[in-house]
CSV table of C-alpha atoms and ligand atoms in Angstrom, one decimal:
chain,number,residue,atom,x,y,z
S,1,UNK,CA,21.6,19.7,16.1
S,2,UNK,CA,19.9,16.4,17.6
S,3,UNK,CA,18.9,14.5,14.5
S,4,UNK,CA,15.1,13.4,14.7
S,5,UNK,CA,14.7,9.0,14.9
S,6,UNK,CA,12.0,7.4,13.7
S,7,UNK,CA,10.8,3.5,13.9
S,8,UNK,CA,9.1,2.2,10.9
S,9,UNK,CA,7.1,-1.6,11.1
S,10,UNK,CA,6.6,-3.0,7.9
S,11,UNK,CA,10.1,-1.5,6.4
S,12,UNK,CA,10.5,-3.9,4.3
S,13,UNK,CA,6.9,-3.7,2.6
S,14,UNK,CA,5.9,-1.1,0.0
S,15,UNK,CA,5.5,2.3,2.0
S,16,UNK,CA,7.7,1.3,5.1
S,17,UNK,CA,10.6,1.3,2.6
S,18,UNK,CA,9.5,4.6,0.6
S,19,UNK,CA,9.1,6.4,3.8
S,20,UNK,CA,12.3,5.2,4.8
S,21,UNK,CA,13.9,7.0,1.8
S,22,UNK,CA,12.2,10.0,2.4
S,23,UNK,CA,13.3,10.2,6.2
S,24,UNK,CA,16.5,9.7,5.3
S,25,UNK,CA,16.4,12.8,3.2
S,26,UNK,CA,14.7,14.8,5.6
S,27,UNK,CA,18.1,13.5,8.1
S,28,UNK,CA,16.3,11.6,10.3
S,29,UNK,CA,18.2,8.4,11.8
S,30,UNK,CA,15.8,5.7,10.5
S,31,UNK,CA,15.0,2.1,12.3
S,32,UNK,CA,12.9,-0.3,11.2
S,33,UNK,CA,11.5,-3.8,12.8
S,34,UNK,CA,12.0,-6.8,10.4
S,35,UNK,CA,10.4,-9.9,11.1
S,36,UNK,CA,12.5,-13.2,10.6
S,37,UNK,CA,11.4,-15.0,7.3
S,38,UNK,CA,13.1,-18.4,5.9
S,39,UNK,CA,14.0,-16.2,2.7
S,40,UNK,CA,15.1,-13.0,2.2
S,41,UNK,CA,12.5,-10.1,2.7
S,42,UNK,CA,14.5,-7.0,2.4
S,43,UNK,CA,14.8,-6.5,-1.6
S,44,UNK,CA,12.9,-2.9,-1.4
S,45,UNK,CA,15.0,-1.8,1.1
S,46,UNK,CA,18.3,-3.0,0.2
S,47,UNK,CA,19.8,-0.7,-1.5
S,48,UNK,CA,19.5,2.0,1.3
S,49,UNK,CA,21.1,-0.7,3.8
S,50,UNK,CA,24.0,-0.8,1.1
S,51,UNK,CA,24.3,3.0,0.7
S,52,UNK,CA,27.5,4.0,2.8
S,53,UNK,CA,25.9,7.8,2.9
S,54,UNK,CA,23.3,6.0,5.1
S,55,UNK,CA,25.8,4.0,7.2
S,56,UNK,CA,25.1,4.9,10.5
S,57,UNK,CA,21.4,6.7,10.0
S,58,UNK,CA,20.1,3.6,9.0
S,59,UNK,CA,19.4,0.4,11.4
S,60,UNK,CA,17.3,-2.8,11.4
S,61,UNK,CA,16.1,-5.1,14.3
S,62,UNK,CA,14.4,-8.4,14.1
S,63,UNK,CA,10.9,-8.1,15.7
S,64,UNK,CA,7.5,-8.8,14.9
S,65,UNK,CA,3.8,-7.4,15.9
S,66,UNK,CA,3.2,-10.3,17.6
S,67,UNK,CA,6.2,-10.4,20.2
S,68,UNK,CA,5.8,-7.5,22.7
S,69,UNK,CA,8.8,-8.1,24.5
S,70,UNK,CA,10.7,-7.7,20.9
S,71,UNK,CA,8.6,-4.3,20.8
S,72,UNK,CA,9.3,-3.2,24.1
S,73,UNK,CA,13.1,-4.1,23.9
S,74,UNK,CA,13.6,-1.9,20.2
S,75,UNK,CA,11.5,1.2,21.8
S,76,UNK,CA,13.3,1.2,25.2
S,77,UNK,CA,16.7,1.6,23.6
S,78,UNK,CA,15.8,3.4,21.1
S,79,UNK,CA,13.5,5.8,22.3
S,80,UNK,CA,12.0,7.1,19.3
S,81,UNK,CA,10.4,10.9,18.1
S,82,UNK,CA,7.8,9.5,16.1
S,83,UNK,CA,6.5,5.4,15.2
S,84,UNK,CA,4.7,4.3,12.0
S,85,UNK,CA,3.3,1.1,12.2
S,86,UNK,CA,3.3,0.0,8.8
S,87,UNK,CA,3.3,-3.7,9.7
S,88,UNK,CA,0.5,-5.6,8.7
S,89,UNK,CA,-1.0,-8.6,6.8
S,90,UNK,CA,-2.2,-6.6,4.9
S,91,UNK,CA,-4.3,-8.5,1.7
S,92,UNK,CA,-8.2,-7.8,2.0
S,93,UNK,CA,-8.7,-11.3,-0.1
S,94,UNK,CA,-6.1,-13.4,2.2
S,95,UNK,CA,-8.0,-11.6,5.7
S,96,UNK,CA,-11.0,-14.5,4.6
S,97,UNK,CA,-8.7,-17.2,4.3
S,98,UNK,CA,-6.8,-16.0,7.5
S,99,UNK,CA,-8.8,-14.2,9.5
S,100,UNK,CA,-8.0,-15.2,13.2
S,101,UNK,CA,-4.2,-14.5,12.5
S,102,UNK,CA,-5.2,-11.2,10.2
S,103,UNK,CA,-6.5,-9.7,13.7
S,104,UNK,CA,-3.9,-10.8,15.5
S,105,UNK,CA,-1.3,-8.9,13.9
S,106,UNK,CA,-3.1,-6.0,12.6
S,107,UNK,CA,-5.5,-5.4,16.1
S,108,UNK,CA,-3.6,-6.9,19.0
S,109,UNK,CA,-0.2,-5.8,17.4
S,110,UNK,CA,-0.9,-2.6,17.0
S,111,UNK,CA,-1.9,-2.2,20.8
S,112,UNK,CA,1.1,-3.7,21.5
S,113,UNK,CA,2.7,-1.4,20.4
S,114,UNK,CA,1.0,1.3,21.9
S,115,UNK,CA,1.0,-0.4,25.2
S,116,UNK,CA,5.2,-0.9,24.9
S,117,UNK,CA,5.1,3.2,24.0
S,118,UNK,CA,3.2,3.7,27.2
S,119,UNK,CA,5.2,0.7,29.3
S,120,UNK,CA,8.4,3.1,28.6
S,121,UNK,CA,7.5,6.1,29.9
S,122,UNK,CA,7.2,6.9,26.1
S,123,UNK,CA,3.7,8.9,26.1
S,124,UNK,CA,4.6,12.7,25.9
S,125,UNK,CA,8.0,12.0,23.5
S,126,UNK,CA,6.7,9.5,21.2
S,127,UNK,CA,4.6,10.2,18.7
S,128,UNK,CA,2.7,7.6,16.7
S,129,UNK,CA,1.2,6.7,13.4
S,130,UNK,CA,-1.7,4.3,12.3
S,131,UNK,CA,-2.1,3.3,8.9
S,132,UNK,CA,-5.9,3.3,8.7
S,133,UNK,CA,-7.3,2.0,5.4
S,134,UNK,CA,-10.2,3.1,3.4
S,135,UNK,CA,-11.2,-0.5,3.5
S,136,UNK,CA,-13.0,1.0,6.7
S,137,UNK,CA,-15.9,2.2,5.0
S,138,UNK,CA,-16.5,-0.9,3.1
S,139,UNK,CA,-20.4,-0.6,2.4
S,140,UNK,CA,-20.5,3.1,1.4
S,141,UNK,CA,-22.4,5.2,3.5
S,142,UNK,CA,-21.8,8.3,1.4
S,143,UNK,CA,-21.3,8.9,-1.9
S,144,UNK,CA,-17.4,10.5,-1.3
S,145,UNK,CA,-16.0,9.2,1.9
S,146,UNK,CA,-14.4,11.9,4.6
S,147,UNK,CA,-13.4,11.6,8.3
S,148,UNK,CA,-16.8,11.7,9.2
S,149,UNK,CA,-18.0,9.2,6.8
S,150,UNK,CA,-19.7,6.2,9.2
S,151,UNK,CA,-18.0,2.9,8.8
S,152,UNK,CA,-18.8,-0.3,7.3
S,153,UNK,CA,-15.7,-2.8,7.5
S,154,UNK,CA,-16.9,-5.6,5.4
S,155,UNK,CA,-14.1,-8.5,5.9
S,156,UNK,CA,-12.2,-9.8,8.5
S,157,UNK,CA,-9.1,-7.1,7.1
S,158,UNK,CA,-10.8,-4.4,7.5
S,159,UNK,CA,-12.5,-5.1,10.7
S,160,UNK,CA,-8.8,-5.8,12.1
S,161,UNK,CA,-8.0,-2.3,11.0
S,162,UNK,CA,-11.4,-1.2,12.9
S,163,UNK,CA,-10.3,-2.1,16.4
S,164,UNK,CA,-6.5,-0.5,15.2
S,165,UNK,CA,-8.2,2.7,14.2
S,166,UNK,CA,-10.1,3.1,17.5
S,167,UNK,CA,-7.4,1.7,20.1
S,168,UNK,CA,-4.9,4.2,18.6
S,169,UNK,CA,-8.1,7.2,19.1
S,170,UNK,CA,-8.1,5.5,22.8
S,171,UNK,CA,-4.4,6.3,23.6
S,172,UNK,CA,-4.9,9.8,22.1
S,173,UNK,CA,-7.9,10.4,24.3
S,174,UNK,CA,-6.6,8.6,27.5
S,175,UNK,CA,-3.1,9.4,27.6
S,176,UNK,CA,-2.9,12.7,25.5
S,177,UNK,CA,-0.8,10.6,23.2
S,178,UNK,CA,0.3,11.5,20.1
S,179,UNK,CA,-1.5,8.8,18.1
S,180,UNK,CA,-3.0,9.7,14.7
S,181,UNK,CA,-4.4,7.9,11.8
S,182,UNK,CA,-4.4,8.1,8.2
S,183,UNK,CA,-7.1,6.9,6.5
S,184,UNK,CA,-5.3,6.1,3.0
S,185,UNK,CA,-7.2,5.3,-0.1
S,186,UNK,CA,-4.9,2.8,-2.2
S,187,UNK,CA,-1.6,3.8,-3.3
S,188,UNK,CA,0.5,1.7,-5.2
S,189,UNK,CA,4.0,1.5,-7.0
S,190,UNK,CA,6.7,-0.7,-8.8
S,191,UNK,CA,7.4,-1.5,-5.7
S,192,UNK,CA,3.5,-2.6,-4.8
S,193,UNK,CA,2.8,-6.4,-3.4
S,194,UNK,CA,2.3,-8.9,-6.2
S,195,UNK,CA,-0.7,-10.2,-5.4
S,196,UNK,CA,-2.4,-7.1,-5.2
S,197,UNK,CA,-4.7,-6.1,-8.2
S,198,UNK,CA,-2.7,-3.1,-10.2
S,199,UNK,CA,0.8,-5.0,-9.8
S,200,UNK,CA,-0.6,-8.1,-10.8
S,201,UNK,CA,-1.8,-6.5,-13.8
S,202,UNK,CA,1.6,-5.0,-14.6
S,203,UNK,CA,3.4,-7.8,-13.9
S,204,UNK,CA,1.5,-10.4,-15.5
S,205,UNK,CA,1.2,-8.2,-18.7
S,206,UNK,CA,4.6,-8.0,-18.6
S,207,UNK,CA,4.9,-11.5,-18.0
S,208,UNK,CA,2.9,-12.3,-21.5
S,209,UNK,CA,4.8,-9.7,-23.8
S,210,UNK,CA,7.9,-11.9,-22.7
S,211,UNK,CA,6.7,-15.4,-23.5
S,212,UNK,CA,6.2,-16.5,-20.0
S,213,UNK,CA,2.5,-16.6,-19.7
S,214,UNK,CA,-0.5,-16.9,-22.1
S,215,UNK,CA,-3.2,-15.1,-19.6
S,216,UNK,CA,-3.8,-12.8,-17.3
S,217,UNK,CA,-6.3,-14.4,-14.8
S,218,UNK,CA,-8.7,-11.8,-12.3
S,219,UNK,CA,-11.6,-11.3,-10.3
S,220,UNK,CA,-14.3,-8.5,-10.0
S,221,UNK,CA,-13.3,-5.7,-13.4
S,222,UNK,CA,-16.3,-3.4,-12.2
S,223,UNK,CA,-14.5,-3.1,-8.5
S,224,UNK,CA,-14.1,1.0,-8.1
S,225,UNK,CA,-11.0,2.1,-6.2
S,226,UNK,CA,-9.1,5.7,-5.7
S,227,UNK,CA,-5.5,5.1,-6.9
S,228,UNK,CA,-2.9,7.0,-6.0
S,229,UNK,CA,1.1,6.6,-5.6
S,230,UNK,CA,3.1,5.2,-2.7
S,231,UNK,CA,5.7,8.0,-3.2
S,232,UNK,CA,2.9,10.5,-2.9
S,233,UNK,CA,0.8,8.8,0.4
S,234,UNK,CA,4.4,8.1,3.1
S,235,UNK,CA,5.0,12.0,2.4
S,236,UNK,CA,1.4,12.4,4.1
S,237,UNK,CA,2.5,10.0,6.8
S,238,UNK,CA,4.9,12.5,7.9
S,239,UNK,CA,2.7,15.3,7.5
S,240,UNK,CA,-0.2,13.9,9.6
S,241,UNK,CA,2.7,13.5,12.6
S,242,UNK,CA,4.1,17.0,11.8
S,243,UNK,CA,0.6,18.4,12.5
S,244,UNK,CA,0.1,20.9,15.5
S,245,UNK,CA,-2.3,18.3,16.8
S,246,UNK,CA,-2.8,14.8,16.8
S,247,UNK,CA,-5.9,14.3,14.7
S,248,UNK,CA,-7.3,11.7,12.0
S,249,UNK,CA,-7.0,12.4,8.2
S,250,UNK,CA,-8.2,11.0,5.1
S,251,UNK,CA,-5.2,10.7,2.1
S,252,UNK,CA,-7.0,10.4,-1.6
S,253,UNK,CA,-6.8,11.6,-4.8
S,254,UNK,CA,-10.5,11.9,-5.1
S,255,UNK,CA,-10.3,10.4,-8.2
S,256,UNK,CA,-12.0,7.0,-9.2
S,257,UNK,CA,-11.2,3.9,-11.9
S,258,UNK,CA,-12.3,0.5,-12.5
S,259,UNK,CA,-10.1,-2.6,-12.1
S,260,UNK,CA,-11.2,-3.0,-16.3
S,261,UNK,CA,-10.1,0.9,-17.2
S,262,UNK,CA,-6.8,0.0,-15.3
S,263,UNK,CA,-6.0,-3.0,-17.8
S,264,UNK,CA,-7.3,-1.0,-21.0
S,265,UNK,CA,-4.9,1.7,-19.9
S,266,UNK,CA,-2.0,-0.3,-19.5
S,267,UNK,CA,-2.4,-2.0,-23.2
S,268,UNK,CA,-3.2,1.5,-24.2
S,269,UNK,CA,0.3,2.6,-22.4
S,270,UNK,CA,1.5,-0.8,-24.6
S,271,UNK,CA,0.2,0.5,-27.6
S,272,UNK,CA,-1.7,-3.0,-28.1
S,273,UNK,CA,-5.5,-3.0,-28.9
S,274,UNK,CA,-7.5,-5.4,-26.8
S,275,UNK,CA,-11.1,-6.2,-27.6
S,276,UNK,CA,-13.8,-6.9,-24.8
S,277,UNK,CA,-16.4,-10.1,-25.1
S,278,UNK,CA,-18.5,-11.5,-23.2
S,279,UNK,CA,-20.0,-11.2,-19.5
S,280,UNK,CA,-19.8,-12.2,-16.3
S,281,UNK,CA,-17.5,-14.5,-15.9
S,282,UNK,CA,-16.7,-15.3,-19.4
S,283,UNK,CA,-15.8,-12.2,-19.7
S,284,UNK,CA,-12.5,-12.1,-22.2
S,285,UNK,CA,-10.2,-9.7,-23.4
S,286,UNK,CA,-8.4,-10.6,-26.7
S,287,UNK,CA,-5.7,-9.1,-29.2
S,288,UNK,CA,-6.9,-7.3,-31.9
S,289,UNK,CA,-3.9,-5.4,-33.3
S,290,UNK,CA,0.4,-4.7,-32.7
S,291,UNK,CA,3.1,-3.9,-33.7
S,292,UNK,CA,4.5,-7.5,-34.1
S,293,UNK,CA,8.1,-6.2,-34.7
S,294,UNK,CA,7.9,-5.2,-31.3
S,295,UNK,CA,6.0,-7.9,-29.5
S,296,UNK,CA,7.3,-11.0,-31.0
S,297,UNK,CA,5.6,-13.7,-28.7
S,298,UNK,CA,1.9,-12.1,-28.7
S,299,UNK,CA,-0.1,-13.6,-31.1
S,300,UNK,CA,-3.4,-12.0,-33.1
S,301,UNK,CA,-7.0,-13.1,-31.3
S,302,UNK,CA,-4.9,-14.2,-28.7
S,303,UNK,CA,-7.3,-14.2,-25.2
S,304,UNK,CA,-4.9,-12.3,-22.8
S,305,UNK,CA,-7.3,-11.7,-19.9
S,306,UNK,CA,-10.0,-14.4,-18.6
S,307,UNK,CA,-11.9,-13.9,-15.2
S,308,UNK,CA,-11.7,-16.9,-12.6
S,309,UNK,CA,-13.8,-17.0,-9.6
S,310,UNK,CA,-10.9,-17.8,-7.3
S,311,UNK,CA,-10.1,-13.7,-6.9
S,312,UNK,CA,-13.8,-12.7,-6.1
S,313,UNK,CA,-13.8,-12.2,-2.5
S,314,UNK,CA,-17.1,-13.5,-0.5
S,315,UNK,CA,-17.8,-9.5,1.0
S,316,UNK,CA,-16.6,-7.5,-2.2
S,317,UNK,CA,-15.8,-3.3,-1.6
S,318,UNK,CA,-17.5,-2.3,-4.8
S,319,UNK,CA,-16.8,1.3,-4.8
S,320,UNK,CA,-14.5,3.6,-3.0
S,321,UNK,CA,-13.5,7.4,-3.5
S,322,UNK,CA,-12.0,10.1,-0.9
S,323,UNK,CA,-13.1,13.5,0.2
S,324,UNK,CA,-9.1,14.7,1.3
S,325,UNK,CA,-10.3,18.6,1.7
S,326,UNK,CA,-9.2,18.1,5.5
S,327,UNK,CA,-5.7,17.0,4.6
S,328,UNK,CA,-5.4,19.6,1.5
S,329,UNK,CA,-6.7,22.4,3.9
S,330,UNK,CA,-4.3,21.4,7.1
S,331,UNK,CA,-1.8,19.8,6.0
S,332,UNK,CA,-1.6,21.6,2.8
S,333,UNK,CA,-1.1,18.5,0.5
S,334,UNK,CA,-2.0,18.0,-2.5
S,335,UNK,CA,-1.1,14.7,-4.7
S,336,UNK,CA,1.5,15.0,-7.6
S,337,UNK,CA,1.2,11.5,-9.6
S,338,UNK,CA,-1.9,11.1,-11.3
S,339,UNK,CA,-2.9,7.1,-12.7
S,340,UNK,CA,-1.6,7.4,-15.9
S,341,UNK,CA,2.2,8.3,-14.7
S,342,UNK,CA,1.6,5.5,-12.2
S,343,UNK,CA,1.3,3.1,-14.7
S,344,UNK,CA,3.6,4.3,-16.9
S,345,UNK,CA,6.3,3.8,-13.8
S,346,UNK,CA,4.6,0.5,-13.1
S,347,UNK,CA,4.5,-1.2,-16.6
S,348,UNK,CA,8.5,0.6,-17.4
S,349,UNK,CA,9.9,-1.3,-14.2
S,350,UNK,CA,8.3,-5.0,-14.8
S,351,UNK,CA,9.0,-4.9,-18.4
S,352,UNK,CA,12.6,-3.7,-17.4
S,353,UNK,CA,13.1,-6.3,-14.5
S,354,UNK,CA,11.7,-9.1,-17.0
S,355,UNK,CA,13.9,-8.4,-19.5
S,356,UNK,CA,16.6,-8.3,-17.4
S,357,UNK,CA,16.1,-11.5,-15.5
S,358,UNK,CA,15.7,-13.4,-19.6
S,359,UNK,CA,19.0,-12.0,-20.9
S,360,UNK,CA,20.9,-13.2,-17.5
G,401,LIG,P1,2.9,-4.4,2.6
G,401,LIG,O1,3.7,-4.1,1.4
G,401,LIG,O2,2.0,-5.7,2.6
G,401,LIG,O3,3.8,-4.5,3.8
G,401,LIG,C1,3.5,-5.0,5.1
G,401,LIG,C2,4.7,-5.0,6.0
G,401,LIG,O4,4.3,-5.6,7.3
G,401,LIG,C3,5.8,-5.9,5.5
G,401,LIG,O5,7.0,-5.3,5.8
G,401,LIG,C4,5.7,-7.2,6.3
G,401,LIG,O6,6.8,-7.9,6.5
G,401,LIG,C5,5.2,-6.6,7.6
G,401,LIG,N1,4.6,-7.5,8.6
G,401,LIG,C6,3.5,-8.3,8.3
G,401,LIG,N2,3.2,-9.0,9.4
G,401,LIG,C7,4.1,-8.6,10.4
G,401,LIG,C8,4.3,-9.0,11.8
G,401,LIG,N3,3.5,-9.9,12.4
G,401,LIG,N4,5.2,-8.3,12.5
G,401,LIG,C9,6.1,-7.4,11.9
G,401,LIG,N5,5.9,-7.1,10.6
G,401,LIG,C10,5.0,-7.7,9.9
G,401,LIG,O7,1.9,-3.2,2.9
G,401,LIG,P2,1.9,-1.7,2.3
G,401,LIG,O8,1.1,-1.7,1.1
G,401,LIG,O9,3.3,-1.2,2.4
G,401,LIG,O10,1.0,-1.0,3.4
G,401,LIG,C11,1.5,-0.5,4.7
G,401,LIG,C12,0.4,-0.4,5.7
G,401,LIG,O11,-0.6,0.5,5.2
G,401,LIG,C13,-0.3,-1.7,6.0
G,401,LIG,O12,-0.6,-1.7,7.4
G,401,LIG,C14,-1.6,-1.6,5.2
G,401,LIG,O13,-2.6,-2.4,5.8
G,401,LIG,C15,-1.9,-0.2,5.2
G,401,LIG,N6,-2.6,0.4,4.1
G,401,LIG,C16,-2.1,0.2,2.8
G,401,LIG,C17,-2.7,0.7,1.7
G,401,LIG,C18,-2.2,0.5,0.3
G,401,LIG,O14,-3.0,0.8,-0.6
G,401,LIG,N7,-1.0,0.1,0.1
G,401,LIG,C19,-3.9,1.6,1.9
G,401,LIG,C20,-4.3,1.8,3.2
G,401,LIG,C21,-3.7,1.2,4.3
G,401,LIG,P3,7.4,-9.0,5.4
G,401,LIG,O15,8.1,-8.2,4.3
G,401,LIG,O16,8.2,-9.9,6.2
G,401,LIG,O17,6.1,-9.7,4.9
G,402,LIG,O1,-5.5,-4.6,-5.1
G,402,LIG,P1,-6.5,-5.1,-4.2
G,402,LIG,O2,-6.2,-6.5,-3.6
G,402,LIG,O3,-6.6,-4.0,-3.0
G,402,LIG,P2,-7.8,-3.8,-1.9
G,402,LIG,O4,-8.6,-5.0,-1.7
G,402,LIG,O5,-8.5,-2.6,-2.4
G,402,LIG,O6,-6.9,-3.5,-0.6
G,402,LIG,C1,-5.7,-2.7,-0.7
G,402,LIG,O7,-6.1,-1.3,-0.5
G,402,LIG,C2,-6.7,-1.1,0.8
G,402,LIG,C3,-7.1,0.4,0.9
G,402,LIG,O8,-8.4,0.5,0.5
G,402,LIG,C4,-5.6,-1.4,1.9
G,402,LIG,F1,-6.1,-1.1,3.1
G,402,LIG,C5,-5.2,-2.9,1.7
G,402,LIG,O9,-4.1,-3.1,2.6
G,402,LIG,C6,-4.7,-3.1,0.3
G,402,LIG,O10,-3.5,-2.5,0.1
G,402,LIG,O11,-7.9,-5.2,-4.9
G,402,LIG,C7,-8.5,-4.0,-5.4
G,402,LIG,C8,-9.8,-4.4,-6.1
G,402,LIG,C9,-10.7,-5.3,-5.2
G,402,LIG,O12,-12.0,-4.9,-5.4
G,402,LIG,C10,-10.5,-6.7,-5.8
G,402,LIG,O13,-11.7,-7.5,-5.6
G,402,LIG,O14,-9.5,-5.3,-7.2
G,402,LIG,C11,-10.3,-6.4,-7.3
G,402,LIG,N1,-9.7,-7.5,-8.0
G,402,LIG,C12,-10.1,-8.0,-9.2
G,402,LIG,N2,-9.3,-8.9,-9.6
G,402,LIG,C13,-8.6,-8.2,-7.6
G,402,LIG,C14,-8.4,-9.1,-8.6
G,402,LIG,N3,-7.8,-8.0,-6.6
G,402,LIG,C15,-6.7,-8.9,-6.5
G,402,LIG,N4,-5.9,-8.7,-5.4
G,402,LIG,N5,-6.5,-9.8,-7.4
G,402,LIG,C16,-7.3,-10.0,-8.5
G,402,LIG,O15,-7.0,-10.9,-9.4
């Protein structure tokens, strides 16, 4: 039997190297485009490079989104079943500061790609995936937010993701391609950036249980998101390309939390009790009571959260919730982690890691 091969961008990020797992299991022969970075960037995926099982289903290839010849050259020889582009800069804060090179890579690159699909011959054999972002609807123009939902990009990320979303719908339309997009609501995982929100939370929680830090600094607490799990989310990937059709679908859990309920549950998961004071920014989060056996370094009273103005963004997305029915009715999907097992799985592996790395 002719094994399936896929091409992943953005391997080495969060979902590129979940999905890669989960290829793998499925037998597909997996390659990914890496870009070349002064340090190493491969630590999520390098333990399926290392796994001899994997040995000659697995393959990397310098590239980057914003070299079409290095896109053109991977797709020509390989001549991949299906594409995700995962590869993007992909920070909604970071979009403001860098918002010229944020639509480079995440608009122009992704038509590159395209365009290197349809420069090899590629249309009818290739099939390809967008990840879209709920960060397209932005200013909420209805209460949940479906494929039909009108959008509303409101920063320089999000409108990158815009002109992605429509070029890929172009292709589709012009070429009979099969280009799709998923519309994913935030998904996140031990393996999630650092710098994002729930991961910064975990890590710098983590962080102050050890000794390492006093505080835990963030922006906007009331900021509403839909949370699910990376794990979850790259299965749908897969799904939206095994579809009879290309279409566009919306990946959520329909379920929504506040950047302030995701911190109490963590110290709750901690079994440390945190008191609120204050507003605004003086808004403060202090130790009230623990088990001191356990947490040697934390300290009664001890103000473990502060709010700083430099992670409120200048366009904030208040509020953000899916309508998946499309994708549970189609696709038949349905997600398995809820919040509370994600941060279970996301407090275990920093407090793990940071344990570690002190006893070395
Ligand atoms: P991530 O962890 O930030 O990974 C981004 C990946 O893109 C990394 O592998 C990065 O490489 C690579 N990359 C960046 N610029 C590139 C370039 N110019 N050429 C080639 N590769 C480049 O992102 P993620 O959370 O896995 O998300 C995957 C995709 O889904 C992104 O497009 C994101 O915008 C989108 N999305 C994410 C979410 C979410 O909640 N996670 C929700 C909706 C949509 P390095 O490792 O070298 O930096
Ligand atoms: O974790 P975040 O940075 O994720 P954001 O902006 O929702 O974007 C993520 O999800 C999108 C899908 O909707 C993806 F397309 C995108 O690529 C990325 O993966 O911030 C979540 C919320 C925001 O409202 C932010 O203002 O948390 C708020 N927040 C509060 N304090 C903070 C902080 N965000 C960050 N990064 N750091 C803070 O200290």
């Amino acid at each position: 039997m002719k094994l399936k091969k896929a091409l992943i961008t953005g391997i080495t990020g969060q979902d590129g190297s979940y999905l890669a797992e989960f290829l793998l299991k499925k037998k597909y022969i997996v390659h990914g485009i890496k870009r070349k970075s002064s340090s190493f960037n491969t630590s999520r995926i390098d333990h399926i490079y290392e796994n001899k099982r994997y040995k000659n289903k697995f393959f990397l290839h310098y590239g980057d989104l914003l070299d079409p010849n290095s896109l053109t050259s991977v797709i020509k020889k390989i001549k991949p079943d299906e594409i995700y582009n995962f590869a993007a800069q992909s920070h909604v804060g970071v979009s403001f500061k860098l918002p010229n090179y944020t639509s480079q890579v995440n608009s122009i690159g992704t038509l590159n790609i395209l365009q290197s699909i349809y420069d090899c011959g590629l249309v009818s054999k290739t099939k390809f995936y967008q990840a879209s972002t709920s960060e397209l609807y932005g200013e909420i123009q209805e209460k949940k937010q479906s494929e039909n939902t009108k959008f509303y990009p409101k920063s320089p990320y999000a409108t990158s993701k815009l002109f992605a979303y429509w070029i890929t719908k172009n292709f589709r339309e012009s070429y009979k391609m099969f280009a799709s997009n998923g519309i994913l609501f935030n998904h996140e995982s031990p393996r999630r950036g650092e710098t994002f929100v729930t991961r910064k939370i975990t890590l710098g929680l983590s962080r102050i249980i050890f000794g390492l830090e006093n505080c835990l600094y963030l922006g906007n607490l009331y900021s509403l998101r839909d949370w699910g799990h990376a794990k979850d989310y790259v299965e749908m990937c897969w799904k939206v390309l095994q579809h009879k059709k290309p279409d566009d679908f919306v990946i959520a859990t329909e379920k929504q939390y506040s950047v302030k309920f995701f911190v109490d549950q963590c110290f709750k998961y901690l079994r440390i009790k945190i008191k609120w004071f204050g507003k605004n920014l003086n808004e403060t989060a202090k130790i009230i009571d623990f088990d001191k056996n356990q947490y040697p370094f934390l300290k009664k009273n001890m103000t473990v959260v502060k709010i700083s103005k430099k992670y409120f963004r200048p366009n904030e997305v208040n509020n953000l919730i899916g309508n998946a029915s499309k994708a549970k009715k189609l696709l038949k999907w349905k997600p398995k982690i809820d919040i509370r097992h994600l941060i279970k799985e996301m407090m275990d592996n920093d407090l793990e890691n940071i344990r570690k790395s002190k006893i070395k």
